[in-house]
Coordinates of C-alpha atoms in Angstrom, one line a residue:
X16 CA 42.3 -3.3 -44.6
X17 CA 43.3 -0.4 -47.0
X18 CA 43.7 3.0 -45.5
X19 CA 45.9 5.2 -43.3
X20 CA 46.4 4.2 -39.7
X21 CA 47.6 6.2 -36.6
X22 CA 49.1 4.7 -33.5
X23 CA 50.7 6.2 -30.4
X24 CA 54.4 5.4 -30.2
X25 CA 55.2 3.9 -26.8
X26 CA 58.2 2.1 -25.2
X27 CA 55.8 -0.7 -24.2
X28 CA 53.7 -3.1 -26.2
X29 CA 52.5 -1.9 -29.6
X30 CA 49.0 -0.5 -29.4
X31 CA 46.1 -1.2 -31.8
X32 CA 46.2 1.5 -34.5
X33 CA 43.2 3.8 -35.1
X34 CA 41.8 3.7 -38.6
X35 CA 41.4 3.2 -41.4
X36 CA 41.2 6.8 -42.6
X37 CA 41.5 8.3 -46.1
X38 CA 43.9 11.0 -44.7
X39 CA 45.4 12.0 -41.4
X40 CA 46.3 15.6 -40.7
X41 CA 48.7 16.4 -37.8
X42 CA 48.5 20.0 -37.0
X43 CA 49.7 21.6 -33.8
X44 CA 48.0 20.1 -30.8
X45 CA 45.5 17.9 -32.7
X46 CA 45.3 15.0 -35.2
X47 CA 42.3 14.8 -37.5
X48 CA 41.3 11.6 -39.3
X49 CA 39.4 12.2 -42.6
X50 CA 37.0 9.6 -43.9
X51 CA 34.7 10.2 -46.8
X52 CA 35.2 14.0 -46.6
X53 CA 34.4 14.2 -42.9
X54 CA 37.1 15.0 -40.4
X55 CA 37.1 14.0 -36.8
X56 CA 39.7 14.8 -34.1
X57 CA 41.3 11.5 -33.1
X58 CA 44.1 12.7 -30.9
X59 CA 45.1 15.8 -28.9
X60 CA 48.2 17.0 -27.1
X61 CA 47.8 17.1 -23.3
X62 CA 48.9 19.9 -21.0
X63 CA 52.3 18.1 -20.4
X64 CA 52.9 17.6 -24.1
X65 CA 51.9 14.0 -24.3
X66 CA 49.5 12.7 -27.0
X67 CA 46.1 11.6 -25.8
X68 CA 43.2 10.0 -27.6
X69 CA 40.2 12.2 -28.6
X70 CA 38.6 11.7 -25.2
X71 CA 41.7 13.2 -23.6
X72 CA 42.9 10.0 -21.9
X73 CA 46.2 8.2 -22.2
X74 CA 45.5 5.6 -24.9
X75 CA 47.6 3.0 -23.2
X76 CA 45.9 3.4 -19.8
X77 CA 49.3 4.3 -18.2
X78 CA 50.9 7.7 -17.7
X79 CA 51.6 9.2 -21.1
X80 CA 55.2 9.9 -22.1
X81 CA 55.6 13.6 -23.2
X82 CA 58.4 12.5 -25.5
X83 CA 56.4 9.8 -27.3
X84 CA 55.2 10.5 -30.8
X85 CA 52.8 9.3 -33.4
X86 CA 53.2 6.6 -36.0
X87 CA 51.4 6.7 -39.4
X88 CA 51.2 3.7 -41.6
X89 CA 49.4 2.7 -44.8
X90 CA 49.5 0.0 -47.5
X91 CA 51.1 0.4 -50.0
X92 CA 52.7 3.4 -48.3
X93 CA 52.2 6.9 -46.8
X94 CA 52.5 10.0 -48.9
X95 CA 53.6 13.1 -46.8
X96 CA 52.7 16.7 -47.7
X97 CA 53.9 19.7 -45.7
X98 CA 51.7 22.7 -45.7
X99 CA 51.8 26.3 -44.3
X100 CA 49.3 28.9 -43.2
X101 CA 51.4 31.6 -44.8
X102 CA 49.4 32.5 -47.9
X103 CA 51.8 35.3 -48.9
X104 CA 54.7 33.8 -50.9
X105 CA 53.1 30.3 -50.7
X106 CA 55.1 27.8 -52.7
X107 CA 53.7 24.4 -53.7
X108 CA 55.5 21.7 -51.8
X109 CA 55.4 18.4 -53.6
X110 CA 54.1 15.2 -52.0
X111 CA 56.9 13.1 -50.7
X112 CA 56.8 9.3 -50.6
X113 CA 55.5 6.7 -50.4
X114 CA 57.0 5.5 -47.1
X115 CA 56.2 2.5 -45.0
X116 CA 56.3 4.4 -41.7
X117 CA 56.1 8.0 -40.7
X118 CA 57.1 8.9 -37.1
X119 CA 55.9 12.3 -35.8
X120 CA 57.7 13.6 -32.7
X121 CA 57.8 17.0 -31.1
X122 CA 60.8 18.2 -33.0
X123 CA 61.3 15.5 -35.7
X124 CA 59.4 13.8 -38.5
X125 CA 61.0 10.6 -39.7
X126 CA 60.1 8.6 -42.8
X127 CA 61.3 5.0 -42.9
X128 CA 63.8 6.0 -40.0
X129 CA 65.3 8.9 -42.0
X130 CA 64.9 12.4 -40.7
X131 CA 62.5 14.2 -43.1
X132 CA 62.0 17.4 -41.1
X133 CA 63.0 19.2 -37.9
X134 CA 61.8 22.2 -35.9
X135 CA 63.1 24.1 -32.9
X136 CA 59.8 24.3 -31.0
X137 CA 56.1 23.2 -31.2
X138 CA 55.1 26.6 -32.8
X139 CA 58.1 26.7 -35.2
X140 CA 57.7 25.8 -38.8
X141 CA 59.1 22.5 -40.0
X142 CA 62.4 22.7 -41.8
X143 CA 62.7 19.9 -44.4
X144 CA 66.0 18.0 -44.7
X145 CA 67.8 16.7 -47.8
X146 CA 65.8 13.4 -47.3
X147 CA 62.7 15.3 -48.4
X148 CA 64.3 16.0 -51.8
X149 CA 65.7 19.0 -53.6
X150 CA 63.9 22.4 -53.4
X151 CA 62.2 21.7 -50.1
X152 CA 61.6 24.5 -47.7
X153 CA 60.0 25.5 -44.4
X154 CA 56.5 24.3 -43.8
X155 CA 53.8 24.4 -41.1
X156 CA 52.1 21.1 -40.6
X157 CA 51.9 17.7 -42.2
X158 CA 49.2 15.7 -43.9

């Protein structure tokens, strides 16, 4: 089915993805899935840093891994856009992609296994790498 899908990265068996969505926004401690202009929280960060489903439970039914990330997939590919809350000096950051797989971890965003962005802490802005293309700069969250 066409659309964007989110799944929780685990060291165990692959989990059924959530979706399809028109767009997925990963911002801070929550993930919002947009469908037909309506957004709904589909995942949240737990108190130990682990990702939980919207009901606040471990999606795998086991203890969540605080180091596990999120995976975003779509056919024919995922387009990534980094945004910022800083209105002053706002620069338009181009869309990047398409990619087959986006992996969002606490300090790293990977696109098709290449590091696209890094950050020092959860509240720090993303710093785009050369893999994002020339002229990329610090950003806040991803779409």
